[in-house]
Coordinates of C-alpha atoms and ligand atoms in Angstrom, one line a residue:
M1 CA 135.0 97.5 110.6
Q2 CA 135.4 99.0 114.1
F3 CA 132.7 101.4 115.1
S4 CA 135.4 103.8 116.3
E5 CA 136.7 104.1 112.7
L6 CA 133.2 104.9 111.4
A7 CA 132.7 107.5 114.2
E8 CA 136.0 109.1 113.1
Y9 CA 134.7 109.3 109.5
F10 CA 131.4 110.8 110.7
H11 CA 133.3 113.3 112.7
K12 CA 135.3 114.4 109.7
I13 CA 132.2 114.6 107.5
E14 CA 130.5 116.8 110.1
S15 CA 133.4 119.2 110.2
V16 CA 134.0 119.9 106.5
S17 CA 132.2 122.7 104.8
S18 CA 132.3 121.7 101.1
R19 CA 130.4 119.0 99.4
L20 CA 133.4 117.8 97.5
E21 CA 135.4 117.2 100.6
M22 CA 132.4 115.4 102.1
M23 CA 132.2 113.2 99.0
A24 CA 135.9 112.3 99.2
I25 CA 135.7 111.3 102.9
L26 CA 132.5 109.3 102.2
S27 CA 134.2 107.5 99.3
E28 CA 137.1 106.5 101.5
M29 CA 134.7 105.4 104.3
L30 CA 132.7 103.2 101.9
K31 CA 135.9 101.6 100.5
K32 CA 137.2 100.9 104.0
S33 CA 134.0 99.4 105.3
G34 CA 134.3 96.3 103.1
K35 CA 131.6 93.8 103.9
D36 CA 130.0 96.2 106.4
V37 CA 129.2 98.7 103.6
K38 CA 125.5 98.1 103.7
K39 CA 125.3 98.8 107.5
T40 CA 127.6 101.8 107.3
I41 CA 125.3 103.4 104.7
Y42 CA 122.2 102.7 106.7
I43 CA 123.8 104.0 109.9
S44 CA 125.0 107.2 108.1
Q45 CA 121.3 107.7 107.1
G46 CA 120.1 107.0 110.6
I47 CA 118.1 103.9 109.5
L48 CA 118.2 100.2 110.2
G49 CA 117.2 99.0 106.8
P50 CA 115.7 100.4 103.6
G51 CA 112.8 102.8 104.2
H52 CA 110.4 100.3 102.8
E53 CA 111.2 97.8 105.5
A54 CA 110.2 100.3 108.2
L55 CA 112.5 98.8 110.8
E56 CA 112.6 101.1 113.8
A57 CA 114.5 100.7 117.1
G58 CA 111.5 102.1 118.9
I59 CA 113.5 104.2 121.3
G60 CA 112.0 107.6 122.0
E61 CA 113.8 110.5 123.6
G62 CA 112.7 109.4 127.2
L63 CA 114.3 106.0 126.8
L64 CA 117.4 107.5 125.3
E65 CA 117.8 109.8 128.3
A66 CA 117.3 106.9 130.6
G67 CA 120.0 104.9 128.7
I68 CA 122.4 107.7 128.8
A69 CA 121.8 108.1 132.6
K70 CA 122.2 104.4 133.2
A71 CA 125.5 104.2 131.3
S72 CA 127.1 107.4 132.7
G73 CA 125.9 107.2 136.2
Y74 CA 124.4 110.7 136.1
P75 CA 120.8 111.2 137.3
K76 CA 118.1 111.5 134.6
D77 CA 117.3 115.1 135.6
E78 CA 120.9 116.1 134.8
V79 CA 120.7 114.4 131.4
K80 CA 117.4 116.3 130.7
K81 CA 119.0 119.6 131.8
L82 CA 122.0 119.1 129.6
Y83 CA 119.7 118.2 126.6
K84 CA 117.8 121.5 127.1
Q85 CA 121.2 123.3 126.9
L86 CA 122.8 121.4 124.0
G87 CA 119.7 120.5 122.0
D88 CA 121.2 117.2 120.8
L89 CA 121.2 114.0 122.7
G90 CA 124.2 112.9 120.7
E91 CA 126.3 115.7 122.2
V92 CA 124.8 114.9 125.7
A93 CA 125.9 111.3 125.4
Q94 CA 129.4 112.4 124.3
K95 CA 129.8 114.9 127.1
L96 CA 128.6 112.7 129.9
S97 CA 130.6 109.7 128.5
K98 CA 133.7 111.8 128.9
N99 CA 133.0 112.5 132.6
K100 CA 131.6 109.1 133.3
K101 CA 130.7 108.7 137.0
Q102 CA 131.1 104.9 136.8
Q103 CA 133.5 102.7 134.9
S104 CA 132.0 99.8 133.1
L105 CA 133.1 96.3 134.0
F106 CA 132.4 94.7 130.7
S107 CA 133.8 97.1 128.2
E108 CA 134.6 95.7 124.8
K109 CA 135.7 97.2 121.5
L110 CA 132.6 97.9 119.4
S111 CA 132.3 96.7 115.8
V112 CA 129.9 98.2 113.3
Q113 CA 128.3 94.7 113.3
K114 CA 127.7 94.8 117.0
V115 CA 126.2 98.3 117.1
F116 CA 124.0 97.6 114.2
G117 CA 123.0 94.2 115.5
N118 CA 122.0 95.6 118.9
F119 CA 119.7 98.2 117.2
V120 CA 118.1 95.5 115.0
K121 CA 117.5 93.4 118.1
M122 CA 115.9 96.4 119.8
A123 CA 113.7 96.9 116.7
A124 CA 112.5 93.3 117.0
T125 CA 111.7 93.5 120.7
E126 CA 108.0 93.9 121.4
G127 CA 105.4 93.5 124.1
R128 CA 105.9 93.3 127.9
G129 CA 109.3 94.1 129.2
S130 CA 110.4 95.3 125.8
Q131 CA 111.4 98.8 127.2
E132 CA 113.7 97.2 129.7
T133 CA 115.3 95.0 127.1
K134 CA 115.8 98.0 124.8
L135 CA 117.3 100.0 127.6
G136 CA 119.7 97.2 128.4
A137 CA 120.9 96.8 124.8
F138 CA 121.3 100.5 124.3
S139 CA 123.2 101.2 127.5
E140 CA 125.4 98.1 126.9
L141 CA 126.6 99.9 123.7
L142 CA 127.1 103.2 125.6
N143 CA 129.1 101.4 128.3
S144 CA 131.6 100.2 125.8
A145 CA 131.7 103.4 123.7
S146 CA 134.3 106.2 123.6
P147 CA 132.8 109.7 123.9
L148 CA 132.9 110.1 120.1
E149 CA 131.2 106.7 119.5
A150 CA 128.6 107.6 122.1
K151 CA 127.6 110.7 120.2
Y152 CA 126.8 108.8 117.1
I153 CA 125.3 105.7 118.8
A154 CA 122.8 108.0 120.6
R155 CA 121.8 109.7 117.3
I156 CA 121.0 106.4 115.5
P157 CA 117.6 105.8 117.1
L158 CA 116.6 109.4 116.5
G159 CA 116.8 108.8 112.7
N160 CA 119.0 111.8 112.1
M161 CA 122.8 111.5 112.2
R162 CA 123.1 115.2 111.4
L163 CA 125.8 114.5 108.8
G164 CA 124.1 116.3 106.0
V165 CA 124.8 113.4 103.7
G166 CA 122.1 113.0 101.1
D167 CA 121.5 110.1 98.6
P168 CA 123.0 112.1 95.7
T169 CA 126.3 112.5 97.6
I170 CA 126.4 108.7 98.4
M171 CA 125.8 107.9 94.8
D172 CA 128.6 110.3 93.7
A173 CA 130.9 108.6 96.2
L174 CA 130.0 105.1 94.8
A175 CA 130.6 106.3 91.2
L176 CA 134.0 107.6 92.3
N177 CA 134.9 104.3 93.8
Y178 CA 134.0 102.1 90.8
V179 CA 135.0 104.4 87.9
D180 CA 138.3 102.6 87.3
E181 CA 136.5 99.3 86.7
F182 CA 133.9 101.1 84.6
T183 CA 136.5 102.6 82.2
R184 CA 138.3 99.3 81.8
S185 CA 135.6 98.3 79.3
K186 CA 136.5 99.2 75.7
K187 CA 132.9 99.9 74.8
I188 CA 132.4 102.3 77.7
R189 CA 135.6 104.1 76.8
A190 CA 134.4 104.5 73.2
Q191 CA 131.0 105.8 74.4
I192 CA 132.7 108.4 76.6
E193 CA 135.2 109.5 73.9
S194 CA 132.4 110.0 71.4
A195 CA 130.6 112.3 73.8
M196 CA 133.7 114.5 74.4
K197 CA 134.0 118.0 73.1
E198 CA 137.4 119.0 74.3
K199 CA 140.1 119.0 71.7
K200 CA 143.1 120.0 73.7
D201 CA 145.1 117.1 75.0
E202 CA 145.8 118.4 78.5
K203 CA 142.1 119.0 79.1
R204 CA 140.9 115.8 77.5
K205 CA 142.0 113.7 80.4
E206 CA 140.1 115.8 82.9
E207 CA 137.0 115.8 80.7
F208 CA 137.2 112.0 80.3
A209 CA 137.4 111.4 84.0
R210 CA 134.4 113.7 84.7
K211 CA 132.3 112.2 81.9
A212 CA 133.1 108.7 83.1
R213 CA 132.0 109.5 86.6
Q214 CA 128.9 111.2 85.4
L215 CA 127.9 108.2 83.2
L216 CA 128.5 105.7 86.0
R217 CA 126.6 107.9 88.4
E218 CA 123.6 107.9 86.0
K219 CA 123.8 104.1 85.8
I220 CA 123.8 103.8 89.6
E221 CA 120.9 106.2 89.9
A222 CA 118.9 104.3 87.3
K223 CA 119.2 101.2 89.5
Y224 CA 118.3 103.2 92.6
N225 CA 115.2 104.4 90.8
I226 CA 113.8 100.9 90.5
H227 CA 115.3 99.6 93.8
S228 CA 115.4 102.3 96.5
D229 CA 117.9 100.7 98.7
L230 CA 121.4 102.3 98.5
G231 CA 122.7 100.0 101.2
E232 CA 122.0 97.0 99.0
I233 CA 123.3 98.6 95.9
A234 CA 126.6 99.4 97.6
E235 CA 126.8 95.8 98.9
R236 CA 126.3 94.3 95.5
L237 CA 129.0 96.6 94.1
A238 CA 131.3 95.6 97.0
E239 CA 130.7 91.9 96.4
K240 CA 130.8 91.7 92.6
G241 CA 131.8 95.1 91.3
L242 CA 129.8 96.4 88.3
A243 CA 128.4 92.9 87.5
G244 CA 126.6 93.1 90.9
L245 CA 125.1 96.4 89.9
E246 CA 123.8 94.9 86.6
E247 CA 122.0 92.1 88.6
I248 CA 119.6 94.6 90.3
S249 CA 116.3 94.4 88.6
M250 CA 112.7 95.4 89.3
K251 CA 110.6 93.2 91.5
P252 CA 107.4 93.5 93.6
G253 CA 108.4 94.3 97.1
S254 CA 111.0 96.8 96.1
P255 CA 109.6 100.3 95.6
I256 CA 110.2 102.3 92.5
R257 CA 111.0 106.0 92.9
P258 CA 108.0 108.0 91.7
T259 CA 107.8 110.0 88.5
L260 CA 107.1 113.7 89.1
A261 CA 105.1 116.4 87.3
E262 CA 106.2 119.7 85.8
R263 CA 104.0 122.7 85.8
L264 CA 102.6 125.0 83.1
P265 CA 100.3 127.9 83.7
S266 CA 97.6 127.4 81.1
A267 CA 95.7 124.8 78.9
E268 CA 97.2 126.4 75.8
Q269 CA 100.7 126.0 76.9
I270 CA 100.1 122.4 77.9
I271 CA 98.7 121.6 74.4
E272 CA 101.5 123.5 72.8
K273 CA 104.0 121.3 74.7
L274 CA 102.4 117.9 74.4
G275 CA 100.0 118.1 71.4
K276 CA 97.4 115.3 71.8
C277 CA 97.5 114.2 75.4
I278 CA 95.7 112.3 78.1
V279 CA 94.3 114.6 80.7
E280 CA 93.5 113.1 84.1
A281 CA 91.7 114.5 87.1
K282 CA 94.1 115.4 89.8
Y283 CA 93.0 113.9 93.2
D284 CA 94.1 115.4 96.5
G285 CA 94.9 112.4 98.7
F286 CA 98.1 110.5 99.1
R287 CA 100.1 108.8 96.5
V288 CA 100.5 105.0 96.9
Q289 CA 102.5 102.5 95.1
V290 CA 100.9 99.1 95.4
H291 CA 103.0 95.9 95.0
K292 CA 101.1 92.6 94.5
K293 CA 102.8 89.3 94.6
G294 CA 100.2 86.5 94.5
N295 CA 98.1 87.2 97.6
D296 CA 100.7 89.4 99.3
V297 CA 100.1 93.1 98.9
A298 CA 102.4 95.8 100.1
I299 CA 101.7 99.5 99.9
Y300 CA 104.4 102.2 99.8
S301 CA 104.2 105.9 100.3
R302 CA 105.6 108.6 98.0
Q303 CA 108.8 108.4 100.2
S304 CA 108.9 104.6 99.6
E305 CA 108.0 103.8 103.2
N306 CA 106.0 100.7 103.8
V307 CA 102.6 101.9 105.0
T308 CA 100.6 98.6 104.3
H309 CA 99.4 98.3 107.9
M310 CA 97.6 101.6 107.7
F311 CA 95.4 100.6 104.8
P312 CA 93.7 97.2 105.2
D313 CA 90.8 98.3 103.0
L314 CA 93.2 99.1 100.1
V315 CA 94.9 95.7 100.6
D316 CA 91.5 93.9 100.3
A317 CA 90.5 96.0 97.2
V318 CA 93.8 95.1 95.4
R319 CA 93.5 91.4 96.3
E320 CA 89.9 91.2 95.1
R321 CA 90.0 93.5 92.1
V322 CA 93.4 93.3 90.4
R323 CA 93.4 90.6 87.8
A324 CA 97.0 89.8 87.8
K325 CA 99.2 87.5 89.8
D326 CA 102.0 90.0 90.2
A327 CA 101.8 93.7 89.7
I328 CA 103.1 97.1 90.6
I329 CA 100.6 99.9 90.2
E330 CA 100.3 103.4 91.3
G331 CA 97.5 105.7 92.3
E332 CA 96.1 108.3 94.6
A333 CA 94.1 107.1 97.6
L334 CA 91.5 109.4 99.2
A335 CA 88.5 109.3 101.5
Y336 CA 85.4 109.4 99.3
N337 CA 81.8 110.1 99.9
S338 CA 80.0 107.4 97.9
V339 CA 76.6 109.2 98.2
T340 CA 77.6 112.5 96.6
Q341 CA 80.4 110.7 94.6
Q342 CA 82.8 113.4 95.7
P343 CA 86.1 113.3 97.5
L344 CA 86.2 114.3 101.2
P345 CA 88.5 117.1 102.1
F346 CA 92.2 116.4 102.4
Q347 CA 92.0 117.0 106.2
V348 CA 89.7 114.0 106.4
T349 CA 91.8 111.8 104.1
I350 CA 95.0 112.6 106.0
Q351 CA 93.5 111.2 109.2
R352 CA 93.8 107.7 107.6
K353 CA 97.6 108.0 107.8
R354 CA 97.9 106.6 111.3
K355 CA 99.4 103.7 113.3
Y356 CA 96.6 103.1 115.7
N357 CA 92.8 102.7 115.4
V358 CA 93.4 101.8 111.8
E359 CA 90.3 99.4 111.5
K360 CA 87.9 101.9 113.0
M361 CA 89.0 104.7 110.8
A362 CA 88.9 102.5 107.7
E363 CA 85.2 101.8 108.5
E364 CA 84.4 105.4 109.2
F365 CA 86.3 106.9 106.2
P366 CA 86.8 104.2 103.6
L367 CA 89.4 105.0 100.9
R368 CA 89.0 104.8 97.2
L369 CA 92.1 104.2 95.1
F370 CA 92.3 106.0 91.8
V371 CA 94.9 104.1 89.8
F372 CA 96.9 106.0 87.2
D373 CA 99.9 103.8 86.2
V374 CA 101.3 100.4 86.0
M375 CA 105.0 99.6 86.1
Y376 CA 105.1 95.8 86.3
L377 CA 102.5 93.2 85.3
D378 CA 102.8 89.4 85.5
G379 CA 106.6 89.2 85.3
K380 CA 107.1 92.0 82.8
N381 CA 108.6 95.4 83.3
T382 CA 106.0 97.8 81.7
M383 CA 107.9 101.0 82.5
N384 CA 109.1 101.5 79.0
L385 CA 105.8 101.0 77.2
P386 CA 104.2 104.3 76.0
F387 CA 101.7 105.6 78.6
I388 CA 98.8 105.0 76.3
E389 CA 99.6 101.3 76.3
R390 CA 100.1 101.2 80.0
R391 CA 96.7 102.8 80.5
K392 CA 95.1 100.1 78.3
K393 CA 96.9 97.4 80.3
L394 CA 95.4 99.0 83.5
E395 CA 91.9 98.9 82.1
G396 CA 92.3 95.2 81.4
A397 CA 93.9 94.5 84.8
I398 CA 91.5 96.2 87.1
S399 CA 87.9 95.3 87.8
Q400 CA 86.7 98.7 88.9
N401 CA 84.2 99.2 91.8
E402 CA 83.7 101.6 94.8
K403 CA 87.1 100.8 96.3
I404 CA 89.3 100.9 93.2
A405 CA 88.9 102.7 89.9
L406 CA 90.9 104.3 87.2
T407 CA 91.4 108.0 87.2
D408 CA 88.9 110.0 85.2
A409 CA 90.5 110.9 81.9
I410 CA 90.0 112.4 78.5
E411 CA 92.2 112.4 75.4
T412 CA 92.4 115.8 73.6
N413 CA 94.5 118.2 71.6
D414 CA 92.0 121.1 72.1
P415 CA 92.9 123.6 74.8
K416 CA 89.2 124.5 75.2
K417 CA 88.4 120.8 76.0
L418 CA 91.3 120.7 78.4
E419 CA 90.1 123.9 80.1
E420 CA 86.5 122.5 80.4
F421 CA 87.8 119.3 82.0
F422 CA 89.9 121.3 84.4
L423 CA 87.0 123.5 85.5
A424 CA 84.7 120.4 85.8
S425 CA 87.3 118.7 88.0
I426 CA 87.5 121.7 90.3
E427 CA 83.8 121.8 90.5
N428 CA 83.8 118.2 91.7
G429 CA 86.1 119.2 94.5
L430 CA 89.4 118.1 92.9
E431 CA 92.7 119.9 92.7
G432 CA 93.0 120.4 89.0
I433 CA 94.4 118.1 86.2
I434 CA 97.5 116.3 85.2
A435 CA 98.1 116.1 81.5
K436 CA 100.2 113.2 80.4
D437 CA 102.3 112.5 77.3
P438 CA 100.7 109.4 75.7
A439 CA 104.1 108.3 74.2
A440 CA 106.2 108.7 77.3
P441 CA 107.6 105.8 79.4
Y442 CA 107.4 105.8 83.2
I443 CA 110.3 108.1 84.2
A444 CA 111.3 106.9 87.6
G445 CA 112.6 109.4 90.1
A446 CA 112.5 112.4 87.8
R447 CA 110.5 115.5 87.0
K448 CA 110.0 115.6 83.2
Y449 CA 107.4 117.0 80.8
A450 CA 105.8 113.5 80.6
W451 CA 103.4 114.8 83.3
I452 CA 102.3 118.4 83.5
K453 CA 100.1 119.6 86.4
L454 CA 97.7 122.5 86.3
K455 CA 96.2 123.3 89.7
R456 CA 93.5 125.5 91.0
S457 CA 95.1 128.9 91.5
Y458 CA 95.7 130.2 94.9
K459 CA 95.0 133.9 95.2
G460 CA 97.8 135.9 93.7
E461 CA 100.1 135.4 90.8
L462 CA 101.9 132.3 91.9
N463 CA 99.6 129.5 90.9
D464 CA 101.1 126.7 92.9
S465 CA 102.7 126.3 96.3
V466 CA 106.3 125.4 96.8
D467 CA 108.0 123.0 99.2
L468 CA 111.1 124.5 100.9
A469 CA 113.8 123.1 103.2
I470 CA 114.3 125.1 106.4
I471 CA 118.0 126.1 106.7
G472 CA 117.9 128.5 109.6
Y473 CA 115.8 130.6 111.9
Y474 CA 115.6 134.0 113.5
K475 CA 115.0 134.4 117.2
G476 CA 111.6 135.6 118.3
R477 CA 111.1 139.2 119.2
G478 CA 108.2 141.0 120.9
K479 CA 105.2 138.7 121.4
R480 CA 107.2 135.8 119.9
T481 CA 110.0 135.9 122.4
K482 CA 108.4 133.1 124.3
F483 CA 108.7 130.7 121.3
G484 CA 112.4 131.5 120.8
L485 CA 111.5 131.6 117.1
G486 CA 110.3 134.6 115.0
G487 CA 111.0 133.6 111.4
L488 CA 112.5 131.0 109.1
L489 CA 115.1 131.0 106.4
C490 CA 114.1 128.6 103.7
A491 CA 115.8 127.2 100.6
A492 CA 115.1 125.5 97.3
Y493 CA 117.1 122.4 96.3
N494 CA 119.7 122.8 93.6
E495 CA 119.8 119.3 92.0
Q496 CA 122.9 119.9 89.9
E497 CA 125.0 121.0 92.9
D498 CA 123.2 119.0 95.6
S499 CA 122.9 122.2 97.6
F500 CA 120.2 124.2 99.4
Q501 CA 120.0 127.7 98.1
S502 CA 118.2 130.4 100.1
I503 CA 115.1 131.8 98.6
T504 CA 113.0 133.4 101.3
K505 CA 112.5 134.5 104.9
I506 CA 109.1 133.6 106.3
G507 CA 107.5 135.2 109.3
T508 CA 103.8 134.6 108.7
G509 CA 101.3 131.8 108.4
M510 CA 102.5 130.1 111.6
S511 CA 100.0 129.7 114.4
E512 CA 101.3 129.7 118.0
Q513 CA 101.1 125.9 118.0
I514 CA 103.2 125.6 114.8
L515 CA 105.7 128.1 116.2
A516 CA 106.2 126.1 119.3
E517 CA 106.5 122.9 117.2
L518 CA 109.0 124.5 114.9
E519 CA 111.1 125.7 117.7
E520 CA 111.2 122.3 119.3
K521 CA 112.1 120.6 116.0
L522 CA 114.6 123.1 114.8
S523 CA 116.5 123.6 118.0
A524 CA 117.3 119.9 117.9
T525 CA 118.9 120.2 114.4
S526 CA 120.7 123.5 115.0
E527 CA 124.3 124.0 113.9
K528 CA 127.0 126.4 115.0
E529 CA 128.3 127.0 111.5
K530 CA 126.6 127.1 108.1
P531 CA 125.9 123.4 107.2
A532 CA 128.0 122.0 104.3
R533 CA 125.4 121.9 101.6
V534 CA 123.8 125.2 102.4
D535 CA 124.4 128.1 100.1
S536 CA 122.9 131.3 101.5
G537 CA 123.4 135.1 101.1
L538 CA 121.8 135.7 104.5
S539 CA 123.0 134.5 107.9
P540 CA 120.1 133.6 110.2
D541 CA 120.4 133.8 114.1
I542 CA 120.7 130.0 114.1
W543 CA 121.6 127.6 111.3
V544 CA 119.9 124.2 110.9
K545 CA 120.8 121.3 108.8
P546 CA 118.3 120.9 106.0
F547 CA 115.9 118.2 107.3
Y548 CA 112.4 119.7 107.6
V549 CA 110.3 120.6 104.6
I550 CA 107.4 123.0 104.6
E551 CA 104.8 124.0 102.1
V552 CA 104.7 127.7 101.3
V553 CA 102.5 129.9 99.2
A554 CA 103.5 133.3 98.0
D555 CA 102.2 136.1 95.8
E556 CA 104.9 135.9 93.3
I557 CA 108.5 135.0 92.5
T558 CA 110.8 138.0 92.1
R559 CA 114.4 138.5 91.2
S560 CA 116.5 139.3 94.3
P561 CA 120.1 140.4 95.0
T562 CA 119.8 138.8 98.5
H563 CA 119.1 135.2 97.9
T564 CA 121.3 132.6 96.2
A565 CA 118.6 130.4 94.5
G566 CA 119.3 130.4 90.8
K567 CA 121.8 133.3 91.1
T568 CA 123.1 134.6 87.8
G569 CA 124.5 138.1 87.2
G570 CA 124.1 139.0 90.8
Q571 CA 120.4 138.2 90.9
G572 CA 118.8 135.1 92.5
Y573 CA 115.1 134.4 93.1
A574 CA 113.0 135.3 96.1
L575 CA 109.3 134.8 97.2
R576 CA 107.1 137.8 97.7
F577 CA 104.8 137.6 100.7
P578 CA 105.5 134.0 101.6
R579 CA 103.2 132.1 104.0
M580 CA 103.8 128.8 105.6
I581 CA 100.9 126.3 105.0
K582 CA 102.0 123.1 106.7
F583 CA 104.8 120.6 107.2
R584 CA 105.4 118.2 104.3
E585 CA 106.5 114.6 104.7
K586 CA 109.4 115.0 102.3
K587 CA 113.1 114.6 102.4
P588 CA 115.0 117.9 101.9
E589 CA 116.2 116.7 98.5
E590 CA 112.5 116.5 97.5
A591 CA 112.0 120.2 98.1
T592 CA 111.1 122.3 95.1
T593 CA 114.2 122.6 92.9
V594 CA 115.8 125.8 91.7
A595 CA 115.1 124.6 88.1
E596 CA 111.4 124.4 89.0
I597 CA 111.5 127.9 90.6
E598 CA 113.1 129.2 87.4
Q599 CA 110.3 127.6 85.3
M600 CA 107.6 128.9 87.7
Y601 CA 109.1 132.4 87.4
R602 CA 108.9 132.2 83.6
N603 CA 105.3 130.9 83.9
Q604 CA 104.2 133.9 85.9
K605 CA 101.6 135.8 84.0
S606 CA 103.2 139.1 84.8
V607 CA 106.5 138.0 83.3
A608 CA 104.7 136.5 80.3
L609 CA 103.0 139.8 79.6
E610 CA 106.2 141.8 80.0
E611 CA 107.9 139.6 77.5
K612 CA 105.2 140.0 74.8
P613 CA 106.3 142.5 72.2
Ligands
ATP701 P1 105.4 116.5 93.5 O1 104.7 115.2 93.7 O2 105.2 117.0 92.1 O3 106.7 116.7 94.1 P2 103.6 117.5 95.3 O4 103.8 116.4 96.3 O5 103.4 118.9 95.9 O6 104.6 117.6 94.2 P3 101.5 117.9 93.5 O7 102.1 119.2 93.1 O8 100.2 118.1 94.2 O9 102.3 117.1 94.5 O10 101.4 117.0 92.2 C1 101.8 115.7 92.0 C2 101.0 114.7 92.8 O11 99.7 114.6 92.4 C3 101.5 113.3 92.6 O12 102.6 113.0 93.3 C4 100.2 112.5 93.0 O13 100.3 112.2 94.4 C5 99.1 113.4 92.8 N1 98.1 113.0 91.8 C6 96.7 113.1 91.9 N2 96.1 112.7 90.8 C7 97.0 112.2 90.0 C8 97.0 111.7 88.7 N3 95.8 111.5 88.0 N4 98.1 111.3 88.1 C9 99.3 111.5 88.7 N5 99.4 112.0 90.0 C10 98.3 112.4 90.6

């Protein structure tokens, strides 16, 4: 596929305002890209391979500016000035490419293969002279690019193409493209028919098509849950159709999407929901998924990024203490004081997430891995075993010591015992508990009542923080004028509609440093119009495409006529007295969902009391 075609598709996607239109364009783009489909998916996500391969072009803004200057003939200062004005290096490259001061001698038509290949080469270049090589490869692309191509080429190394295309929309587009093949199977047709409610003939056809797409989408997502690489999934589909999809299976080296916990506000309600359950201490570190294949150990973050190089101590612990040739296990890693046998504060643990000085920090703040699940053991997928059996398997597979242990746990159906365990956990410096359904399988990529968390309350009614996507901001007034930012408009994620619905405006909790950081980040993702997947009752001074996620605490969730999150009968949900805590390393689609907000609203004690007769 020619890169110019891809750039045209990106341009169309950027200019539509509804998700349905976006999906239709995406579906056509994927069909057209043929054997380049994997690369087009990666490029549209601003990556050079699946997250777990952590391939990065290694071109920072400075080098990008130099590349744009080199290819256009404008001085670097001018590039910088324009960047300040436009806030997006893609647009800078587009504008300067239109008014090029020099004509390239070696201009060729760019293919997707060529553009992608150059960036992969840049990623592989290291050591002395690498900056020069990268600059050469990047400006070579810009030299041959049209203004529109230049815009998207410059955005690739920034890791954000600003298309607003999330994984769910890509999966929907794939389902749309293969639904005809899917419904050729008699068995599938019968399955769909039996799930149909509609009796009227004219509506049956519509319902059949919708149900078929939904079922295929679920199948695609189930594969994505055990193999988080949409590029490869699309490639297998393009090569072999649905038979290619079937071939995808779980294997060490390919991260599984994590299972997530629901919330309930009290020990009684947890026992009411689960009956006898396994209650584990909830550790406040970072979640790791550990893949062992013989002597090779890889560690993945909650976002399925490969973070192995950051944790040599965990790699050693797994090699030495996991008694299985191959395994995929999951746990929480945290810095631990072995004298007091207590965890160190989260601020200490988080310092271990770094690229440099890794060995020194590992010595200073060794980690302990508290393992809580196993998904694969010696050639067998264990995800579908009941949790109680998975935990037994873990006990057999791990030889526990200072570096690696199983989570503390009790089994009970008594709310009093659960409450005691919760209080003891908090006394020991932990965050609370997670109660687990002993009969449940490992539910990849979803939040279900197989896990229920109960956390130490923050002051106020709302006993947990929420993670919200920033969708806009308000300009600073008074003392804040100098930051250019006075408040944020934030949204919860609506999973059903793949949209971001406004829930609160936040003006407090931000230090001067955070304000400055926010302004810098947000001005680079700003938009002239409301972005396609944003659904908001308020219009901020400046819209931003959902990209950054922040953790927020509030006093309570209230009903609100202003916000769109969970809006029914003219009333949505809003947060009362929200405060920003910190940035979260989450994708916008991993923000707290509207369904969770509804659940949290129901959980609030004030509401529970009101509802009692
Ligand atoms: P979520 O992961 O639910 O989206 P979050 O990132 O804000 O939300 P929490 O609300 O703190 O996380 O709760 C879930 C997290 O708790 C898990 O992702 C995991 O990292 C951590 N955790 C700590 N101890 C355990 C345990 N014993 N079992 C499962 N998870 C645990």
